[in-house]
Amino acid sequence: MWRRVPGELRLAALLAACLFTFVACGTGSGSSQRDFVESMSDARKQLFEGQLTYTNTEKLRLVAGEPRFFHADVTGRWHPPSSGDSSTTVRAGAQIGVRLHCSGAGLSCTPLSSERQSVLTKNDRATWRWKVTAKGTGEVALNLTVTAYYGDTDTVLAEKPITALAAAAPAPGASGPFSWLTDTLTWIKNTAVDLGAVAGALVTVWGLYIAVSSRRPRADEEEPAAPDDNRDPVE
């Protein structure tokens, strides 16, 4: 029967089928896009104001070669920060990721916790920790980035960067313009301790020598004669 249909009608039918397919596919894609945008909008509306509390870099007291520990807490409710901490507001109510990027003075930041944790309600609390070590001295920067994600995806709902500056001090006894004086005083102190130990040992040895010598009879002294049991008693 299809063979009896004129060529023009066949072409028109094929074009209509292709157009219907194109419209259907386009409508489905647009619908999916709208659904995604609406779900993202709903997720952002569910976010609420939380609190970020982190280590005050001035209280960190960085010293070259000595590890320090840096922490960041995200909570759903506001709490007065403890001494030695700084605080600011962030968006919560989703999966939260906190990253710490360090720069300056050979500063390294080793994470000790998971990068992403959930803060979904006002009662939730999540904690992040890093080991921070400066290899050199000078000014350093610790850059915190707090991100709220859409579900388990990498889609960002909200993000807040925070930069904190600090200074890394030289280690005790490190090289400097007056390091020779510190080294000299340390050498004198150690030498005095060593000499004191040697002097104490010599005094002990000399005391032992005197004690032993005092118990030996002198050469010009005669030892008392031993009593003779065979001699007649003196009348």
Short mmCIF file of C-alpha atoms in Angstrom, two decimals:
data_model
loop_
_atom_site.label_atom_id
_atom_site.label_comp_id
_atom_site.label_asym_id
_atom_site.label_seq_id
_atom_site.Cartn_x
_atom_site.Cartn_y
_atom_site.Cartn_z
CA MET A 1 0.00 0.00 0.00
CA TRP A 2 2.91 2.38 0.80
CA ARG A 3 4.09 1.94 -2.78
CA ARG A 4 0.79 3.33 -4.11
CA VAL A 5 1.25 6.61 -2.17
CA PRO A 6 2.63 9.39 -4.37
CA GLY A 7 6.21 10.52 -3.73
CA GLU A 8 5.11 13.96 -2.57
CA LEU A 9 2.96 12.47 0.16
CA ARG A 10 5.73 10.17 1.25
CA LEU A 11 8.13 13.10 1.63
CA ALA A 12 5.54 15.11 3.54
CA ALA A 13 4.95 12.23 5.95
CA LEU A 14 8.68 11.80 6.59
CA LEU A 15 9.12 15.50 7.26
CA ALA A 16 6.17 15.52 9.65
CA ALA A 17 7.63 12.54 11.56
CA CYS A 18 11.03 14.19 11.87
CA LEU A 19 9.45 17.46 13.01
CA PHE A 20 7.38 15.65 15.63
CA THR A 21 10.47 13.85 16.93
CA PHE A 22 12.47 17.08 17.09
CA VAL A 23 9.73 18.92 18.95
CA ALA A 24 9.27 16.06 21.37
CA CYS A 25 12.99 15.86 22.12
CA GLY A 26 13.30 19.61 22.50
CA THR A 27 10.32 19.76 24.83
CA GLY A 28 11.79 16.99 26.98
CA SER A 29 15.17 18.71 27.21
CA GLY A 30 13.60 22.01 28.13
CA SER A 31 11.46 20.32 30.75
CA SER A 32 14.53 18.68 32.31
CA GLN A 33 16.34 22.00 32.36
CA ARG A 34 13.40 23.69 34.05
CA ASP A 35 13.17 20.91 36.61
CA PHE A 36 16.87 21.28 37.42
CA VAL A 37 16.61 25.05 37.80
CA GLU A 38 13.55 24.72 40.03
CA SER A 39 15.21 22.09 42.23
CA MET A 40 18.32 24.27 42.57
CA SER A 41 16.15 27.23 43.52
CA ASP A 42 14.34 25.14 46.14
CA ALA A 43 17.65 23.88 47.54
CA ARG A 44 18.97 27.44 47.89
CA LYS A 45 15.78 28.50 49.66
CA GLN A 46 16.30 25.72 52.20
CA LEU A 47 19.71 27.09 53.18
CA PHE A 48 19.89 29.05 56.42
CA GLU A 49 22.43 31.20 58.24
CA GLY A 50 24.98 29.12 60.12
CA GLN A 51 28.20 29.94 61.93
CA LEU A 52 31.83 29.29 61.02
CA THR A 53 34.30 29.27 63.92
CA TYR A 54 38.00 28.88 63.16
CA THR A 55 41.40 29.28 64.82
CA ASN A 56 42.54 32.87 65.18
CA THR A 57 45.82 33.00 63.26
CA GLU A 58 47.28 35.52 65.73
CA LYS A 59 46.83 32.92 68.46
CA LEU A 60 48.32 30.17 66.27
CA ARG A 61 51.88 31.33 67.11
CA LEU A 62 53.58 29.76 64.12
CA VAL A 63 57.25 28.85 64.60
CA ALA A 64 59.41 27.48 61.81
CA GLY A 65 59.70 23.71 62.00
CA GLU A 66 57.08 23.31 64.75
CA PRO A 67 53.64 21.87 63.83
CA ARG A 68 50.47 23.65 64.89
CA PHE A 69 46.82 22.57 64.63
CA PHE A 70 44.14 24.63 62.87
CA HIS A 71 40.41 23.88 63.21
CA ALA A 72 37.16 25.05 61.63
CA ASP A 73 33.64 24.33 62.91
CA VAL A 74 30.35 24.90 61.07
CA THR A 75 27.19 24.90 63.21
CA GLY A 76 23.53 25.57 62.52
CA ARG A 77 23.17 27.95 65.46
CA TRP A 78 25.21 30.89 66.64
CA HIS A 79 27.45 30.33 69.68
CA PRO A 80 29.87 32.80 71.28
CA PRO A 81 33.35 31.82 70.03
CA SER A 82 35.86 30.64 72.59
CA SER A 83 39.09 32.47 73.34
CA GLY A 84 41.56 32.10 70.51
CA ASP A 85 38.88 31.64 67.80
CA SER A 86 37.40 33.89 65.12
CA SER A 87 33.84 33.62 63.85
CA THR A 88 31.65 34.63 60.90
CA THR A 89 28.37 33.65 59.23
CA VAL A 90 28.10 31.07 56.43
CA ARG A 91 25.28 29.30 54.60
CA ALA A 92 24.31 25.90 56.05
CA GLY A 93 21.57 23.36 55.46
CA ALA A 94 23.37 21.12 52.98
CA GLN A 95 26.56 19.16 52.52
CA ILE A 96 29.34 21.54 53.55
CA GLY A 97 32.89 21.42 52.25
CA VAL A 98 35.72 23.31 53.96
CA ARG A 99 39.13 23.61 52.28
CA LEU A 100 42.26 25.27 53.66
CA HIS A 101 44.91 26.56 51.28
CA CYS A 102 48.19 27.79 52.78
CA SER A 103 50.88 29.96 51.22
CA GLY A 104 54.08 31.72 52.29
CA ALA A 105 57.12 30.63 54.33
CA GLY A 106 56.91 27.11 52.93
CA LEU A 107 53.66 26.62 54.86
CA SER A 108 51.99 23.22 54.49
CA CYS A 109 48.46 22.30 55.62
CA THR A 110 47.74 18.59 56.04
CA PRO A 111 44.01 17.74 56.38
CA LEU A 112 43.10 15.47 59.30
CA SER A 113 39.37 15.16 58.51
CA SER A 114 36.97 14.68 55.59
CA GLU A 115 36.57 17.64 53.26
CA ARG A 116 32.75 17.34 53.05
CA GLN A 117 30.38 16.90 55.99
CA SER A 118 26.65 17.43 56.46
CA VAL A 119 25.14 20.37 58.33
CA LEU A 120 21.46 19.88 57.49
CA THR A 121 19.66 21.20 60.58
CA LYS A 122 20.08 23.92 63.18
CA ASN A 123 21.38 21.34 65.65
CA ASP A 124 24.10 19.92 63.40
CA ARG A 125 27.80 20.59 63.91
CA ALA A 126 30.79 19.59 61.80
CA THR A 127 34.50 19.96 62.58
CA TRP A 128 37.55 20.12 60.30
CA ARG A 129 41.20 19.93 61.44
CA TRP A 130 44.57 20.49 59.76
CA LYS A 131 48.21 20.19 60.82
CA VAL A 132 49.98 23.41 59.85
CA THR A 133 53.78 23.55 59.61
CA ALA A 134 55.97 26.42 58.41
CA LYS A 135 59.38 25.56 56.98
CA GLY A 136 60.57 29.16 56.88
CA THR A 137 59.79 32.52 58.45
CA GLY A 138 57.76 35.54 57.40
CA GLU A 139 54.16 36.36 56.58
CA VAL A 140 51.81 33.52 55.66
CA ALA A 141 48.22 33.35 54.39
CA LEU A 142 45.61 30.77 55.36
CA ASN A 143 42.68 30.80 52.93
CA LEU A 144 39.47 29.06 54.02
CA THR A 145 36.75 28.25 51.50
CA VAL A 146 33.34 27.15 52.85
CA THR A 147 31.03 25.65 50.22
CA ALA A 148 27.42 24.42 50.38
CA TYR A 149 26.78 21.71 47.76
CA TYR A 150 23.62 20.55 46.03
CA GLY A 151 23.10 17.05 47.44
CA ASP A 152 25.97 14.67 46.71
CA THR A 153 26.95 16.53 43.54
CA ASP A 154 29.70 19.08 42.95
CA THR A 155 27.14 21.76 42.09
CA VAL A 156 27.69 24.78 44.32
CA LEU A 157 24.72 26.36 46.10
CA ALA A 158 26.69 28.96 48.07
CA GLU A 159 30.36 29.65 48.77
CA LYS A 160 32.32 31.96 51.04
CA PRO A 161 36.11 32.54 50.96
CA ILE A 162 37.97 33.79 54.04
CA THR A 163 41.60 34.92 54.17
CA ALA A 164 43.57 35.13 57.41
CA LEU A 165 47.15 36.40 57.70
CA ALA A 166 49.80 35.38 60.22
CA ALA A 167 53.57 35.47 60.74
CA ALA A 168 55.93 32.53 61.19
CA ALA A 169 58.70 33.22 63.70
CA PRO A 170 62.17 31.66 63.55
CA ALA A 171 62.84 28.60 65.66
CA PRO A 172 64.80 29.10 68.90
CA GLY A 173 68.51 29.12 68.11
CA ALA A 174 67.91 29.67 64.39
CA SER A 175 70.36 31.74 62.34
CA GLY A 176 70.11 35.50 62.66
CA PRO A 177 72.25 38.62 63.24
CA PHE A 178 72.81 37.69 66.89
CA SER A 179 72.74 33.92 66.53
CA TRP A 180 76.50 33.80 67.25
CA LEU A 181 75.87 35.29 70.68
CA THR A 182 73.17 32.71 71.42
CA ASP A 183 75.43 29.91 70.22
CA THR A 184 78.34 31.24 72.34
CA LEU A 185 76.23 31.46 75.48
CA THR A 186 74.90 27.97 74.85
CA TRP A 187 78.47 26.66 74.41
CA ILE A 188 79.64 28.34 77.63
CA LYS A 189 76.68 26.90 79.51
CA ASN A 190 77.27 23.40 78.19
CA THR A 191 81.02 23.66 78.85
CA ALA A 192 80.42 24.82 82.42
CA VAL A 193 78.12 21.88 83.00
CA ASP A 194 80.69 19.47 81.58
CA LEU A 195 83.52 20.98 83.65
CA GLY A 196 81.37 20.81 86.75
CA ALA A 197 80.76 17.12 86.14
CA VAL A 198 84.49 16.50 85.63
CA ALA A 199 85.40 18.47 88.79
CA GLY A 200 82.85 16.52 90.80
CA ALA A 201 84.31 13.25 89.58
CA LEU A 202 87.87 14.39 90.48
CA VAL A 203 86.79 15.40 93.98
CA THR A 204 85.16 12.00 94.47
CA VAL A 205 88.30 10.18 93.34
CA TRP A 206 90.53 12.33 95.57
CA GLY A 207 88.29 11.68 98.55
CA LEU A 208 88.50 7.94 97.98
CA TYR A 209 92.30 8.17 97.71
CA ILE A 210 92.59 10.06 101.02
CA ALA A 211 90.31 7.58 102.74
CA VAL A 212 92.34 4.59 101.56
CA SER A 213 95.69 6.24 102.33
CA SER A 214 94.70 7.06 105.89
CA ARG A 215 94.09 3.40 106.64
CA ARG A 216 97.59 2.22 105.56
CA PRO A 217 100.47 2.22 108.20
CA ARG A 218 103.35 4.58 107.55
CA ALA A 219 106.81 3.17 106.78
CA ASP A 220 108.50 4.76 109.89
CA GLU A 221 105.93 3.38 112.27
CA GLU A 222 106.45 -0.08 113.78
CA GLU A 223 103.58 -2.34 114.08
CA PRO A 224 102.87 -3.41 117.65
CA ALA A 225 104.28 -6.87 118.51
CA ALA A 226 101.84 -9.62 118.79
CA PRO A 227 101.39 -11.01 122.33
CA ASP A 228 103.49 -14.20 123.14
CA ASP A 229 101.45 -16.71 125.08
CA ASN A 230 104.63 -18.73 126.03
CA ARG A 231 106.36 -15.91 127.96
CA ASP A 232 106.37 -15.93 131.76
CA PRO A 233 104.21 -13.34 133.29
CA VAL A 234 106.11 -10.41 134.78
CA GLU A 235 106.06 -10.32 138.58
#
